Every structure is written in C-alpha cells, then in structure tokens.
Amino acid sequence: GGCLASRYWHYLDSTRAVFLSWPDYYQGYSVETAPSVDGPWTPSDAALFLQDGGNSVAIPTNSDQQYFRLHHP
C-alpha cells in the first residue's frame, strides 16, 4: 500500500468541514483520518464525489485537531 499527501484542501469554517480533492488519475485511493500524525489512522465514511474532473470529499471535523491522508491499499 501507499499514501499520497493531498495538497488540495480547504477548511469550510461555517460548516466545520474539510474539503479534500485530488486528480482523478489517482484511482483507488481512500481518505483516512487520525487524531495525530502518528495515528491511529481509520477510513473515513464520507462519500466521494466527482467535481471539476477530480475526486472530492467533504469531511466534517469534530475536534480541534484532525489529520487526513489518502491511502491506496
């Protein structure tokens, strides 16, 4: 497996969500979240959708600190 750090993200303050997007040629990646950079990493249950030719996901944040990564099994 491998990981891909996403440089495409936006914090939506009014909805307390993070919007992640990455190019569509990265097929088979899923978003994982963790309370610290060291983990533990768990799969996000947020639904992926296509937008502007790329993969996107909006993840609600429920803490002051949360980490995200793209993971390919």
PDB file of C-alpha atoms in Angstrom:
ATOM      1  CA  GLY A   1       0.000   0.000   0.000  1.00  0.00           C
ATOM      2  CA  GLY A   2       0.959   3.604  -0.223  1.00  0.00           C
ATOM      3  CA  CYS A   3      -0.055   7.068   0.832  1.00  0.00           C
ATOM      4  CA  LEU A   4      -0.493  10.270  -1.107  1.00  0.00           C
ATOM      5  CA  ALA A   5      -0.361  13.619   0.669  1.00  0.00           C
ATOM      6  CA  SER A   6      -3.045  15.885  -0.707  1.00  0.00           C
ATOM      7  CA  ARG A   7      -2.151  19.492  -1.387  1.00  0.00           C
ATOM      8  CA  TYR A   8      -5.728  20.233  -2.366  1.00  0.00           C
ATOM      9  CA  TRP A   9      -7.759  21.035   0.725  1.00  0.00           C
ATOM     10  CA  HIS A  10      -9.990  23.793   2.047  1.00  0.00           C
ATOM     11  CA  TYR A  11     -11.425  24.324   5.507  1.00  0.00           C
ATOM     12  CA  LEU A  12     -15.072  25.351   5.422  1.00  0.00           C
ATOM     13  CA  ASP A  13     -15.481  27.230   8.710  1.00  0.00           C
ATOM     14  CA  SER A  14     -19.229  27.771   8.513  1.00  0.00           C
ATOM     15  CA  THR A  15     -19.866  24.032   8.184  1.00  0.00           C
ATOM     16  CA  ARG A  16     -16.843  22.872  10.211  1.00  0.00           C
ATOM     17  CA  ALA A  17     -15.775  20.577   7.405  1.00  0.00           C
ATOM     18  CA  VAL A  18     -12.626  19.968   5.405  1.00  0.00           C
ATOM     19  CA  PHE A  19     -12.988  19.713   1.651  1.00  0.00           C
ATOM     20  CA  LEU A  20     -10.344  17.487   0.024  1.00  0.00           C
ATOM     21  CA  SER A  21      -9.837  16.960  -3.675  1.00  0.00           C
ATOM     22  CA  TRP A  22      -7.260  15.179  -5.802  1.00  0.00           C
ATOM     23  CA  PRO A  23      -6.810  14.420  -9.519  1.00  0.00           C
ATOM     24  CA  ASP A  24      -8.947  11.653 -10.990  1.00  0.00           C
ATOM     25  CA  TYR A  25      -5.912   9.721 -12.251  1.00  0.00           C
ATOM     26  CA  TYR A  26      -5.286   8.626  -8.626  1.00  0.00           C
ATOM     27  CA  GLN A  27      -7.766   5.759  -8.784  1.00  0.00           C
ATOM     28  CA  GLY A  28      -8.485   3.506  -5.812  1.00  0.00           C
ATOM     29  CA  TYR A  29      -7.397   5.949  -3.085  1.00  0.00           C
ATOM     30  CA  SER A  30      -9.475   6.423   0.042  1.00  0.00           C
ATOM     31  CA  VAL A  31      -9.385   9.080   2.756  1.00  0.00           C
ATOM     32  CA  GLU A  32      -8.192   8.186   6.234  1.00  0.00           C
ATOM     33  CA  THR A  33      -8.362  10.348   9.368  1.00  0.00           C
ATOM     34  CA  ALA A  34      -6.430  10.391  12.642  1.00  0.00           C
ATOM     35  CA  PRO A  35      -6.289  12.453  15.841  1.00  0.00           C
ATOM     36  CA  SER A  36      -2.499  12.831  15.472  1.00  0.00           C
ATOM     37  CA  VAL A  37       0.031  12.500  12.675  1.00  0.00           C
ATOM     38  CA  ASP A  38       1.166   9.209  14.244  1.00  0.00           C
ATOM     39  CA  GLY A  39      -2.333   7.718  14.041  1.00  0.00           C
ATOM     40  CA  PRO A  40      -4.170   5.563  14.552  1.00  0.00           C
ATOM     41  CA  TRP A  41      -5.472   6.005  11.005  1.00  0.00           C
ATOM     42  CA  THR A  42      -9.054   4.956  10.263  1.00  0.00           C
ATOM     43  CA  PRO A  43     -11.024   5.035   6.994  1.00  0.00           C
ATOM     44  CA  SER A  44     -13.392   7.964   6.583  1.00  0.00           C
ATOM     45  CA  ASP A  45     -17.031   7.148   5.883  1.00  0.00           C
ATOM     46  CA  ALA A  46     -17.544  10.394   3.927  1.00  0.00           C
ATOM     47  CA  ALA A  47     -18.882   9.835   0.406  1.00  0.00           C
ATOM     48  CA  LEU A  48     -16.600  10.556  -2.549  1.00  0.00           C
ATOM     49  CA  PHE A  49     -17.949  12.574  -5.464  1.00  0.00           C
ATOM     50  CA  LEU A  50     -16.577  13.867  -8.764  1.00  0.00           C
ATOM     51  CA  GLN A  51     -16.084  17.605  -9.181  1.00  0.00           C
ATOM     52  CA  ASP A  52     -14.205  19.509 -11.892  1.00  0.00           C
ATOM     53  CA  GLY A  53     -12.617  16.316 -13.200  1.00  0.00           C
ATOM     54  CA  GLY A  54     -11.292  15.197  -9.836  1.00  0.00           C
ATOM     55  CA  ASN A  55     -12.197  13.176  -6.785  1.00  0.00           C
ATOM     56  CA  SER A  56     -13.583  15.152  -3.849  1.00  0.00           C
ATOM     57  CA  VAL A  57     -14.851  14.569  -0.343  1.00  0.00           C
ATOM     58  CA  ALA A  58     -16.207  16.831   2.423  1.00  0.00           C
ATOM     59  CA  ILE A  59     -15.310  15.565   5.894  1.00  0.00           C
ATOM     60  CA  PRO A  60     -16.991  17.005   8.996  1.00  0.00           C
ATOM     61  CA  THR A  61     -14.490  17.908  11.696  1.00  0.00           C
ATOM     62  CA  ASN A  62     -15.423  17.124  15.255  1.00  0.00           C
ATOM     63  CA  SER A  63     -12.238  18.147  17.039  1.00  0.00           C
ATOM     64  CA  ASP A  64      -9.730  20.971  17.094  1.00  0.00           C
ATOM     65  CA  GLN A  65      -7.020  18.750  15.635  1.00  0.00           C
ATOM     66  CA  GLN A  66      -7.519  16.175  12.919  1.00  0.00           C
ATOM     67  CA  TYR A  67      -5.224  14.774  10.237  1.00  0.00           C
ATOM     68  CA  PHE A  68      -6.103  13.448   6.792  1.00  0.00           C
ATOM     69  CA  ARG A  69      -4.345  11.332   4.219  1.00  0.00           C
ATOM     70  CA  LEU A  70      -5.078   9.489   1.018  1.00  0.00           C
ATOM     71  CA  HIS A  71      -4.346   5.792   1.195  1.00  0.00           C
ATOM     72  CA  HIS A  72      -4.024   3.202  -1.554  1.00  0.00           C
ATOM     73  CA  PRO A  73      -4.216  -0.432  -0.430  1.00  0.00           C
TER      74      PRO A  73
END
